Short mmCIF file of C-alpha atoms in Angstrom, two decimals:
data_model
loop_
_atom_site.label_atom_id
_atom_site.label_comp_id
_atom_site.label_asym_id
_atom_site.label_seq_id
_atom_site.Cartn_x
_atom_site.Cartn_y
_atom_site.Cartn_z
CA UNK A 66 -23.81 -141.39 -115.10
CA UNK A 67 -23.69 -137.76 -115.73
CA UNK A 68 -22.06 -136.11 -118.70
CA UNK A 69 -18.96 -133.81 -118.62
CA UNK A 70 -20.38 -130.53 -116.78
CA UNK A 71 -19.46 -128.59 -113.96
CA UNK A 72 -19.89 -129.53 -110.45
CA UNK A 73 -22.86 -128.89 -108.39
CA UNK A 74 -21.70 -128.16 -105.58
CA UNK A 75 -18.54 -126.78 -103.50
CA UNK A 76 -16.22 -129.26 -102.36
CA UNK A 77 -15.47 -130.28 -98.63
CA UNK A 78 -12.01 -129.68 -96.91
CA UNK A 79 -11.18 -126.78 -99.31
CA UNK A 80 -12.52 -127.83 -103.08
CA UNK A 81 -12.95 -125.26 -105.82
CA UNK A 82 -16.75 -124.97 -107.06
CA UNK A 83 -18.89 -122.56 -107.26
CA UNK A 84 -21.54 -121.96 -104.51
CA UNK A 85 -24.65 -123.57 -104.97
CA UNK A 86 -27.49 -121.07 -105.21
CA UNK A 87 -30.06 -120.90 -101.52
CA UNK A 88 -33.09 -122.17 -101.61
CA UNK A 89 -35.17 -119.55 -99.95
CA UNK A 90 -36.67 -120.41 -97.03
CA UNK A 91 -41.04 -119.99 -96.68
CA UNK A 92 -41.09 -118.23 -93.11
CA UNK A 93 -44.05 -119.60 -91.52
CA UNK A 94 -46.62 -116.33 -90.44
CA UNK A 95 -48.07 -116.38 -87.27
CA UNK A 96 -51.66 -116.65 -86.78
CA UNK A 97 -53.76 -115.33 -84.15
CA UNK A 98 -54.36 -117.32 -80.97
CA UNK A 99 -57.95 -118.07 -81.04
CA UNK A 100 -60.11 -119.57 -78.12
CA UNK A 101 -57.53 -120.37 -75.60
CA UNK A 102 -58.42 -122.11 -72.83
CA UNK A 103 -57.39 -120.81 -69.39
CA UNK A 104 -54.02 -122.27 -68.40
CA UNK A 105 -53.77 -124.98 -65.27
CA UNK A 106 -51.60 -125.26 -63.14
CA UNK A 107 -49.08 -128.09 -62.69
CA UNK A 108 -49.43 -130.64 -59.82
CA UNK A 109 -46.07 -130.21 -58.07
CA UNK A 110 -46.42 -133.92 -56.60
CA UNK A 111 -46.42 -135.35 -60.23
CA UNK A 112 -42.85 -133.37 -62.57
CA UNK A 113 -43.13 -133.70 -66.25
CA UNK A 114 -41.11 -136.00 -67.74
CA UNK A 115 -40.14 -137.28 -71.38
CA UNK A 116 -39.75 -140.64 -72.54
CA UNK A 117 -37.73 -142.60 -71.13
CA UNK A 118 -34.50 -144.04 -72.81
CA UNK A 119 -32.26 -146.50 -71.22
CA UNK A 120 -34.54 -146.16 -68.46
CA UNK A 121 -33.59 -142.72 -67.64
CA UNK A 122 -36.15 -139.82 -67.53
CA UNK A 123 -35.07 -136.99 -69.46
CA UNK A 124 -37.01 -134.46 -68.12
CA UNK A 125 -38.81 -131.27 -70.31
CA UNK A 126 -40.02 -127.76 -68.96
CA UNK A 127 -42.99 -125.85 -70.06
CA UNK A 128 -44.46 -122.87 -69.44
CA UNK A 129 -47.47 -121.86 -71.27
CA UNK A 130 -45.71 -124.13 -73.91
CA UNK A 131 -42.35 -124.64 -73.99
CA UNK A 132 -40.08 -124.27 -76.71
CA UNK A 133 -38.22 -127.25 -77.28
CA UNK A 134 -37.36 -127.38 -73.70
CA UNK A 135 -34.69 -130.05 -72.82
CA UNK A 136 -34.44 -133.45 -74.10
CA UNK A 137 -36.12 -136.00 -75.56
CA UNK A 138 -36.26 -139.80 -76.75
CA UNK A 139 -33.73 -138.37 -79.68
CA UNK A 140 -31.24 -137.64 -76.83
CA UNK A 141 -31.04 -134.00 -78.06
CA UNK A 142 -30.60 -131.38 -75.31
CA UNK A 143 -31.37 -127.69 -75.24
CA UNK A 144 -31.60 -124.97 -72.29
CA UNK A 145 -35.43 -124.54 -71.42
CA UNK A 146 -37.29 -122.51 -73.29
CA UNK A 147 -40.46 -120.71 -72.56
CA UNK A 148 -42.64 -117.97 -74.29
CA UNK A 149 -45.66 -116.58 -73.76
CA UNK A 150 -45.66 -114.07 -76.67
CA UNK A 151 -43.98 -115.03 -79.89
CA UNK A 152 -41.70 -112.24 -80.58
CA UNK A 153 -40.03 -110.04 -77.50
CA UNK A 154 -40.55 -106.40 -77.41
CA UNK A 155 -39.34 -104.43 -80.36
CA UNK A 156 -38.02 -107.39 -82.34
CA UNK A 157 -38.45 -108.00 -86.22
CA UNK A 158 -41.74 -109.70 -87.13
CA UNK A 159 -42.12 -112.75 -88.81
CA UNK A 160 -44.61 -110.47 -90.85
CA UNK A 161 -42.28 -108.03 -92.19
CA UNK A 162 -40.38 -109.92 -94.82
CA UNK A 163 -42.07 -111.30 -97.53
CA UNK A 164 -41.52 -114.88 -98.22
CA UNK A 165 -39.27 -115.31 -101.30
CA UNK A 166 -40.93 -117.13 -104.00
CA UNK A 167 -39.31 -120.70 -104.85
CA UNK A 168 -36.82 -121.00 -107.53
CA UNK A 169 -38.33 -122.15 -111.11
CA UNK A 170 -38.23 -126.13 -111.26
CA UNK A 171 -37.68 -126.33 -106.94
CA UNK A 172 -37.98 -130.10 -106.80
CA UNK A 173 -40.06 -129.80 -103.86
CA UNK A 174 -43.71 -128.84 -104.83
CA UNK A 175 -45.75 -127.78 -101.79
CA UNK A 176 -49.15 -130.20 -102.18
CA UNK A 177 -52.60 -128.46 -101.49
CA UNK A 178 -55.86 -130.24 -100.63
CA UNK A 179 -54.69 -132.52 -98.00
CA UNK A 180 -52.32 -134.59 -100.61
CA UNK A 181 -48.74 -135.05 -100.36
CA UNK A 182 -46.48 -134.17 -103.16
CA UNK A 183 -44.11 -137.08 -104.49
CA UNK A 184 -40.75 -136.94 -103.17
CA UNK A 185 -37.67 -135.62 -105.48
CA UNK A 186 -34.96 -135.58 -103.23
CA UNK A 187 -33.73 -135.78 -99.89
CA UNK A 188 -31.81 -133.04 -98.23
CA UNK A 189 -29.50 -134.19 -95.28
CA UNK A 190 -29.78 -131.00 -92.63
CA UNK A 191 -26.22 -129.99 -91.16
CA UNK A 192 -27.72 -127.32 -88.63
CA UNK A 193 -30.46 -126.79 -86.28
CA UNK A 194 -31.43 -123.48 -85.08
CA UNK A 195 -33.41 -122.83 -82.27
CA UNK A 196 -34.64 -119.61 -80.83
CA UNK A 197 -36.45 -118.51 -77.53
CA UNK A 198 -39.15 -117.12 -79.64
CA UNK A 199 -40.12 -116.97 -83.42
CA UNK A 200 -37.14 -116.28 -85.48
CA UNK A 201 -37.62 -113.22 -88.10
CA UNK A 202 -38.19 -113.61 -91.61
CA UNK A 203 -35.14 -111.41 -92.00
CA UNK A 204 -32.81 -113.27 -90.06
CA UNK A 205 -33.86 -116.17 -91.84
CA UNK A 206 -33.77 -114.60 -95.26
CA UNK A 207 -29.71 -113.70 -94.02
CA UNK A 208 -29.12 -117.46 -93.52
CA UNK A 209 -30.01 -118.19 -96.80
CA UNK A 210 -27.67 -115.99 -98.28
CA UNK A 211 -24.62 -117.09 -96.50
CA UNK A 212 -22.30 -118.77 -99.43
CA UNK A 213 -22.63 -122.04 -100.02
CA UNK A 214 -25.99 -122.48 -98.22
CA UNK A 215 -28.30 -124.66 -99.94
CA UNK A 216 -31.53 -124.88 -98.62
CA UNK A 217 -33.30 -123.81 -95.38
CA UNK A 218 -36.49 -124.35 -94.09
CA UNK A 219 -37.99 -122.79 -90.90
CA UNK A 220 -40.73 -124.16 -88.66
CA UNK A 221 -42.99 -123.81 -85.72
CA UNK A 222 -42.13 -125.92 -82.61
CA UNK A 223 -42.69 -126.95 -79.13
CA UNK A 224 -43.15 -128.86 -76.08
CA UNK A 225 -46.52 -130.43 -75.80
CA UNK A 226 -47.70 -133.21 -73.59
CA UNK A 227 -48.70 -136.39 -75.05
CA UNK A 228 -49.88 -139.19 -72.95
CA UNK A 229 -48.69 -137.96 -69.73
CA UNK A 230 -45.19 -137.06 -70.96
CA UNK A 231 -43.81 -134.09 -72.33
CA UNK A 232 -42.33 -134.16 -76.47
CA UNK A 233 -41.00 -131.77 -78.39
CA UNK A 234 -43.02 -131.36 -81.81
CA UNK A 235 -42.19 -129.48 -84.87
CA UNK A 236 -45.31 -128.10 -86.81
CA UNK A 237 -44.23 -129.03 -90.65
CA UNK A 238 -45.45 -128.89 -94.38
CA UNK A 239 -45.09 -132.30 -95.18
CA UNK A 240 -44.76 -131.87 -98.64
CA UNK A 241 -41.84 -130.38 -97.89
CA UNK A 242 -40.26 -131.35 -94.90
CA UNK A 243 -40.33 -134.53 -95.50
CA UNK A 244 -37.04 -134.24 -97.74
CA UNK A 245 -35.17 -133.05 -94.36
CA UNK A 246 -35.43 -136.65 -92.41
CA UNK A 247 -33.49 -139.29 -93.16
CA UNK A 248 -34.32 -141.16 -96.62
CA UNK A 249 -36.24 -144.96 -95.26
CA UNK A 250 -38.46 -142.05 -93.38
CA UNK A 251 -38.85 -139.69 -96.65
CA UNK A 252 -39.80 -142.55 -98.73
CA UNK A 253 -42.74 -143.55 -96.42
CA UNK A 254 -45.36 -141.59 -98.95
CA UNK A 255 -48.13 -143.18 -95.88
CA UNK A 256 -46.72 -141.46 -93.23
CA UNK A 257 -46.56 -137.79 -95.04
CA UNK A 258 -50.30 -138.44 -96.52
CA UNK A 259 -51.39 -139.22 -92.53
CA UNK A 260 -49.31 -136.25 -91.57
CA UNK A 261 -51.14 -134.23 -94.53
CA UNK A 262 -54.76 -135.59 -93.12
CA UNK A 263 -53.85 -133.40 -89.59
CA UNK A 264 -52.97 -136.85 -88.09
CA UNK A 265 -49.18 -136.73 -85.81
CA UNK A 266 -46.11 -138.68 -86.70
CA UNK A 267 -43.34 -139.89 -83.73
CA UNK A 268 -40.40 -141.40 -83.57
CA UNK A 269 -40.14 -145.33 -83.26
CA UNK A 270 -38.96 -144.11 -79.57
CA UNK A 271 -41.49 -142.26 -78.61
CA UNK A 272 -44.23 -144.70 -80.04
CA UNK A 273 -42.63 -147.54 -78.32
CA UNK A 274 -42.39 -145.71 -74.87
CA UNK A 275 -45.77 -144.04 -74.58
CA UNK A 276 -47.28 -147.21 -75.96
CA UNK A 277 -48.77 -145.42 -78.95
CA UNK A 278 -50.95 -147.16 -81.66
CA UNK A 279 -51.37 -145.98 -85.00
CA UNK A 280 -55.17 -145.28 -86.33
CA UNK A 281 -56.22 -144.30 -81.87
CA UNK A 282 -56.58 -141.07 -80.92
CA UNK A 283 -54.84 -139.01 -78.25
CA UNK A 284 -55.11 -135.67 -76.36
CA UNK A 285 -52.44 -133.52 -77.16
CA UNK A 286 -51.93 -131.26 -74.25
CA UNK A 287 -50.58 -126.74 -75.54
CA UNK A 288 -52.50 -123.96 -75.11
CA UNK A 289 -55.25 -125.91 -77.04
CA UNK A 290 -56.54 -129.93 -76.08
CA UNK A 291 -57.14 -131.29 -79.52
CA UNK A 292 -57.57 -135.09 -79.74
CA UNK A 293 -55.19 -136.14 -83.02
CA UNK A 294 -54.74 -139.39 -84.44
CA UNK A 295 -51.58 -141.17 -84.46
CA UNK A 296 -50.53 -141.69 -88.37
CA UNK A 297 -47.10 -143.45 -87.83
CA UNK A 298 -43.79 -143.44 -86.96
CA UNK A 299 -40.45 -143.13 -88.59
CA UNK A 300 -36.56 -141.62 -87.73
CA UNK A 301 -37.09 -138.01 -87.92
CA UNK A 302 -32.73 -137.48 -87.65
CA UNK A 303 -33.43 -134.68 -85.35
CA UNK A 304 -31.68 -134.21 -81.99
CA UNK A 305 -34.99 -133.99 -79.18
CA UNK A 306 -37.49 -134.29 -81.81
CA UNK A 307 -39.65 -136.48 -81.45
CA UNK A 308 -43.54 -135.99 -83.33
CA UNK A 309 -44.43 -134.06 -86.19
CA UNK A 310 -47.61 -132.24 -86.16
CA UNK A 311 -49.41 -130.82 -89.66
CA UNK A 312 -49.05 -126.77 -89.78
CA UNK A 313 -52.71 -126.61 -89.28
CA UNK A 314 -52.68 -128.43 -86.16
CA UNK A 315 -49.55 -126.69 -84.93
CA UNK A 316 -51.13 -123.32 -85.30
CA UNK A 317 -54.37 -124.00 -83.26
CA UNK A 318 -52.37 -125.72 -80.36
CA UNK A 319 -50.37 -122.42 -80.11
CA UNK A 320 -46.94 -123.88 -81.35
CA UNK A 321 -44.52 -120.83 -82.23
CA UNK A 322 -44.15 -119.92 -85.50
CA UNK A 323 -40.23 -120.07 -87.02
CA UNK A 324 -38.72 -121.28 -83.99
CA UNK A 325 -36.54 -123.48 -85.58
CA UNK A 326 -34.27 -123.44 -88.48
CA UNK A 327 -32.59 -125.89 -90.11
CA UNK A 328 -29.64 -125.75 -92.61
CA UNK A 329 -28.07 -128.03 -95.49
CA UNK A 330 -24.89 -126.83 -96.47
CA UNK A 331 -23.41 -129.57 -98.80
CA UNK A 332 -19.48 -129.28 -98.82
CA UNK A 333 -19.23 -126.85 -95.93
CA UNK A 334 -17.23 -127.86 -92.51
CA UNK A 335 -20.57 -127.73 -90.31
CA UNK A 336 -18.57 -126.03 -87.19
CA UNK A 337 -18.31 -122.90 -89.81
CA UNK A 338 -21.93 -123.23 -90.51
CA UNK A 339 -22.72 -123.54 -87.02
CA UNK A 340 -20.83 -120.66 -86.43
CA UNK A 341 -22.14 -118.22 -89.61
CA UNK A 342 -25.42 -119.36 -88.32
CA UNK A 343 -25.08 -118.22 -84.65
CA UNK A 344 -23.93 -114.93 -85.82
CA UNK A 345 -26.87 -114.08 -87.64
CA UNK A 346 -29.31 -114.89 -84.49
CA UNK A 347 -27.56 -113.75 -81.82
CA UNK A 348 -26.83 -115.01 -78.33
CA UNK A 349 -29.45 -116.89 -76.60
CA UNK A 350 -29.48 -119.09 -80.00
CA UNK A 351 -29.27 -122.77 -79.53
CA UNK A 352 -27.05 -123.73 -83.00
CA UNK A 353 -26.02 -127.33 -83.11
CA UNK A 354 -23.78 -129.38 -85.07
CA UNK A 355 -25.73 -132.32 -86.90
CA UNK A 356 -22.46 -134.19 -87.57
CA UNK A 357 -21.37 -134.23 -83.76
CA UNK A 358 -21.17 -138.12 -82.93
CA UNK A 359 -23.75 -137.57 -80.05
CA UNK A 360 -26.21 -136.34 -82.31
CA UNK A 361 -25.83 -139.40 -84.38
CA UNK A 362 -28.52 -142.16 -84.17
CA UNK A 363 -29.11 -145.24 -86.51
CA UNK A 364 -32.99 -145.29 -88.23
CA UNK A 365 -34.88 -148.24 -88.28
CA UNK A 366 -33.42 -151.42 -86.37
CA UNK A 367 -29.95 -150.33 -87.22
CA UNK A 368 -30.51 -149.37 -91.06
CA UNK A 369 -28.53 -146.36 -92.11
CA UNK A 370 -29.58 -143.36 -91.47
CA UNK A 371 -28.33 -140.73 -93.75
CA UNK A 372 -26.19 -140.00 -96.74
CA UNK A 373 -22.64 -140.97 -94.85
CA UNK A 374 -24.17 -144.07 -93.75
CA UNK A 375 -25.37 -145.06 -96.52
CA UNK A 376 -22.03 -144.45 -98.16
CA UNK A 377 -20.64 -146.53 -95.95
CA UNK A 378 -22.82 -149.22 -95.87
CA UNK A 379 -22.43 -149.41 -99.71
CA UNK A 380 -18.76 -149.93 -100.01
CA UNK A 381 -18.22 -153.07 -97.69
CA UNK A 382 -19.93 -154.58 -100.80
CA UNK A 383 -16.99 -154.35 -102.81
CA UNK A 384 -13.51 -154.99 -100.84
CA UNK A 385 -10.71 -152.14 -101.16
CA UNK A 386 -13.33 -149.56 -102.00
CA UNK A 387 -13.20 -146.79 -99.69
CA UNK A 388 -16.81 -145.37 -98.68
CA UNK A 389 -15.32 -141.63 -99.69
CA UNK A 390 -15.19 -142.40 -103.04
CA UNK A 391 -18.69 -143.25 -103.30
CA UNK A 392 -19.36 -139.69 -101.10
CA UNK A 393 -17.16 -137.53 -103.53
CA UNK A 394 -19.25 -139.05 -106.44
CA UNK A 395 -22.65 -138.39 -104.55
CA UNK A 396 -21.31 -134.79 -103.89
CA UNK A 397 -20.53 -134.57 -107.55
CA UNK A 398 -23.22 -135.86 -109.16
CA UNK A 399 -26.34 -134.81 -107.17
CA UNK A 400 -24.74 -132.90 -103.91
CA UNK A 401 -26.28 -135.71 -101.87
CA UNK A 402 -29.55 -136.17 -103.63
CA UNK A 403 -30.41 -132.43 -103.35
CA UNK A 404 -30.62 -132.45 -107.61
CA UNK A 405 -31.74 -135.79 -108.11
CA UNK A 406 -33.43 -134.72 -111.35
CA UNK A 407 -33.07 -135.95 -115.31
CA UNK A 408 -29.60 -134.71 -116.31
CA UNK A 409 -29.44 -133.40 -120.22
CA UNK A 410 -28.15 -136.60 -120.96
CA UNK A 411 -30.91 -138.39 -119.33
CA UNK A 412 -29.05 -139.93 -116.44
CA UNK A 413 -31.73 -139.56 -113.26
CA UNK A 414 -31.19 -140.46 -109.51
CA UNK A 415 -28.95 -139.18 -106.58
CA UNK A 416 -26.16 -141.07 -108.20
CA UNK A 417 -27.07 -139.71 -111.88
CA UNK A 418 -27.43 -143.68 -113.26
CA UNK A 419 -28.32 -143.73 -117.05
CA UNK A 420 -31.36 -146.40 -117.15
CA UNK A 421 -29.98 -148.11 -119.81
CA UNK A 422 -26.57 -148.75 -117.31
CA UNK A 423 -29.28 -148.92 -114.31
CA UNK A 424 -30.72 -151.84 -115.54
CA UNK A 425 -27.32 -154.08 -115.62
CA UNK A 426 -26.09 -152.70 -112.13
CA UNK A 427 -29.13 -151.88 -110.68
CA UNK A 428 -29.14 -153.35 -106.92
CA UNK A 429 -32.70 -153.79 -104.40
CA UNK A 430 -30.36 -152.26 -101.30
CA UNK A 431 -33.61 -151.51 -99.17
CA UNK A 432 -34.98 -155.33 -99.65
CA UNK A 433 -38.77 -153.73 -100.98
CA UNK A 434 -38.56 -155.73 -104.29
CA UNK A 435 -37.59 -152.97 -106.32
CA UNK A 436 -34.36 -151.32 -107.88
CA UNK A 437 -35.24 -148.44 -107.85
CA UNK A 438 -32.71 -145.46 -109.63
CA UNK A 439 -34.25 -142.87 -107.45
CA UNK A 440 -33.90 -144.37 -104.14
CA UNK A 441 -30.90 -143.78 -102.04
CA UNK A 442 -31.12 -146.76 -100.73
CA UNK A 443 -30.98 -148.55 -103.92
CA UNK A 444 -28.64 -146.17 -106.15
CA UNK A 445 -25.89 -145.77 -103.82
CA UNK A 446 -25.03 -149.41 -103.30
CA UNK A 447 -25.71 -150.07 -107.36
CA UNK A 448 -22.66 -146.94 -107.89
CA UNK A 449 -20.53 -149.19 -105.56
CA UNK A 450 -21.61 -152.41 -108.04
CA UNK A 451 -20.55 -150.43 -110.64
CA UNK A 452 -17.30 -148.96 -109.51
CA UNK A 453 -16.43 -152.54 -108.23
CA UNK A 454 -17.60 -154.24 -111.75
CA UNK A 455 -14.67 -151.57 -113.12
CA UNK A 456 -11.74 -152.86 -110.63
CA UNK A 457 -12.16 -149.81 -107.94
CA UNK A 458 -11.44 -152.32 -105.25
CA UNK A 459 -8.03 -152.91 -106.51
CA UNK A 460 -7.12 -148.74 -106.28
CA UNK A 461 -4.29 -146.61 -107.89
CA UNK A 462 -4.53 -146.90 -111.40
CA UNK A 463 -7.34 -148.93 -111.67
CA UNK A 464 -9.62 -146.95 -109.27
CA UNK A 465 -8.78 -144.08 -111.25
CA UNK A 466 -10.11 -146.24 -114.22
CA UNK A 467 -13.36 -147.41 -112.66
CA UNK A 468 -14.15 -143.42 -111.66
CA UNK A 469 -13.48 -142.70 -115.06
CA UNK A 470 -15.67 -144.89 -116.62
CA UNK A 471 -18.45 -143.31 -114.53
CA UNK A 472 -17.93 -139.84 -116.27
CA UNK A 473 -15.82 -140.01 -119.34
CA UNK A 474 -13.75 -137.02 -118.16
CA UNK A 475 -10.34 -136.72 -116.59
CA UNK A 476 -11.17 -133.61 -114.38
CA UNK A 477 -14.29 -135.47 -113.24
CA UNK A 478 -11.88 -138.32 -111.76
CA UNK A 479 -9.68 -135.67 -110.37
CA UNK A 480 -12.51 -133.83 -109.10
CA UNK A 481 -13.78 -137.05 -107.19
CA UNK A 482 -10.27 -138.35 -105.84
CA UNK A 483 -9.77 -134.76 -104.27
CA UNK A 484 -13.10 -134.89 -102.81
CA UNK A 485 -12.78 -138.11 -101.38
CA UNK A 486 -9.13 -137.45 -99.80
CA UNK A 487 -11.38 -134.14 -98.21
CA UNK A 488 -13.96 -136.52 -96.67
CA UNK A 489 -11.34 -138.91 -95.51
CA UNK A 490 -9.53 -136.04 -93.92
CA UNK A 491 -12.22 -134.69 -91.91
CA UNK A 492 -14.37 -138.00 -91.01
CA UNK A 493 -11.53 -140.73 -90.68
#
């Protein structure tokens, strides 16, 4: 557990913290379309049409390529999107803003050489962005400023044709990105390293319903034909998303450069963020929600998903324990694994275990063999273990008791219980 110190993070439903410092977003720039080849046209007899879910097509536009046309195996929709240049007449350049360097000690290290850096955290996204063209640096550089924005991260995107069908991709660092999909996804250090080696990555949908195998190659239909081997799959947690593609690859099949955007905004009501962020871009700005329930979609053969799930999950280990509590301490403590990092007093993990306590409450939540205190999967059910080992289950006094022993500090328990009457307010 963490010492006495000051919150990370400002707290949901009206806490008082101070506003986390942005990350500052690495604007894509876009490259020049090389080699081309002349554009076919579509057979009218045979529409495109996405995967099917529930045995319903969901149908996807494109037009030189699309940009994240309509929907997809995720169930995300958008209004179709075409473009044939990446910026409209006039408009700000991707160009014209220099990138911001990263902060000293970013936990996310950008790998070079075709290796994947090790993952340090996961960062749950609360808003997607998505333009008609590329979105400008400045623009983006304005989202990052907003208070209490934590991290953004912009990236190319659009709708390609993979065998026969038509899926939206996203053209990504994995280094990077990989800390914006849901944690049993992040962890998966095979299926960034594939993604690193220019190989695509889909969602368990999309591999099950075009009958893709991992190691074969396939075409990938844009304004290029390259044949790209199929790394893996994996929950990517984004509405209509549904394959990853390595920024190399993205840029010679003509994907657009900073067409999407997403946002983490730990402790902000998302419907404000949706709303600061729609500002900033304009009309003709798709901005959704994350947190809507129809955006919502369990990983892996039911497993959890994200943070609030996992929350969840956690507490029906130990009866009378509300999952909010174990939220409010995850805000506290790491602001939902965004600082997941050795605390001065040593205490690592998203829920900020000492090792010495980690190794008596420890718990393998993920079923890999290993307790491990920087897993998600593993920490946040061995906080509930702990909580419950201190009488939390029984509330009131004792509750307050078993928060208490956590962090040694009577405005840390405070600072939870208020938090965790915020969550309970806004998600119950």
């Amino acid at each position: 557990m963490a010492p006495p110190s000051a919150p990370r993070t400002g707290a949901i439903g009206g806490g008082e913290a101070p506003a986390a410092r942005p990350h500052r977003p690495r604007p894509e720039k876009n490259q020049p379309e090389k080699n081309r080849p002349e554009k076919k046209k579509r057979d009218p007899r045979r529409p495109d049409a996405g995967p099917r879910r529930g045995g319903r097509a969901l149908p996807l536009l494109i037009g030189g390529i699309a940009v994240l046309a309509v929907a997809s195996t995720s169930g995300g929709v958008y209004a179709a999107l075409t473009t044939e240049k990446a910026d409209p007449a006039g408009a700000e350049s991707p160009q014209e803003a220099a990138p911001p360097s990263v902060r000293p000690g970013d936990p996310v290290n950008v790998a070079t050489g075709g290796q994947v850096a090790p993952l340090r955290r996961v960062v749950p996204p609360d808003v997607l962005a998505v333009g008609t063209a590329s979105i400008p640096a400045a623009k983006i550089n304005r989202i990052a400023r907003l208070g209490r924005v934590g991290d953004v991260a912009a990236v190319a995107g659009g709708a390609v044709q993979l065998q026969g069908r038509q899926v939206n991709a996203l053209a990504v660092d994995p280094s990077a990105f990989r800390s914006w999909t849901p944690p049993a996804t992040a962890k998966k250090t095979d299926l960034w390293a594939a993604l690193a080696g220019d190989q695509f990555v889909v969602s368990p949908d999309a591999a099950q319903q075009l009958q893709l195998n991992r190691g074969y190659q396939y075409p990938v239909v844009a304004r290029t034909m390259p044949k790209l081997t199929m790394g893996g799959s994996g929950p990517l947690g984004l509405p209509g998303i549904d394959m990853l593609v390595s920024r190399k690859s993205g840029q010679e099949m003509g994907l657009v450069p900073n067409v999407a955007v997403l946002v983490n905004a730990p402790g902000v009501d998302p419907a404000k963020v949706v709303k600061a962020v729609g500002k900033v871009l304009g009309p003709g700005t798709s901005v959704l929600n994350l947190h809507e329930s129809k955006y919502q979609a369990p990983a892996d053969g039911g497993r959890s998903g994200g943070y609030l799930d996992l929350y969840k999950q956690a507490a029906r280990s130990c009866r009378g324990l509300s999952w909010t509590v174990l939220a409010a301490i995850g805000q506290v403590e790491s602001d939902h694994g965004r600082n997941a990092g050795r605390s001065s007093a040593g205490a690592l993990g998203p829920m900020q275990f000492l090792p010495s306590t980690w190794k008596a409450y420890g718990v393998d939540g993920d079923g890999d063999g290993k307790a491990d205190i920087m897993n998600p999967y593993d920490a946040i059910p061995g906080a509930a273990k702990y909580l419950c080992a201190n009488g939390a289950g029984q509330g009131g006094r004792q509750l307050y008791r078993a928060v208490w022993q956590y962090n040694h500090a009577d405005w840390y328990v405070q600072k939870v219980l208020n938090l965790a009457r915020a969550y309970s307010a806004r998600y119950e």
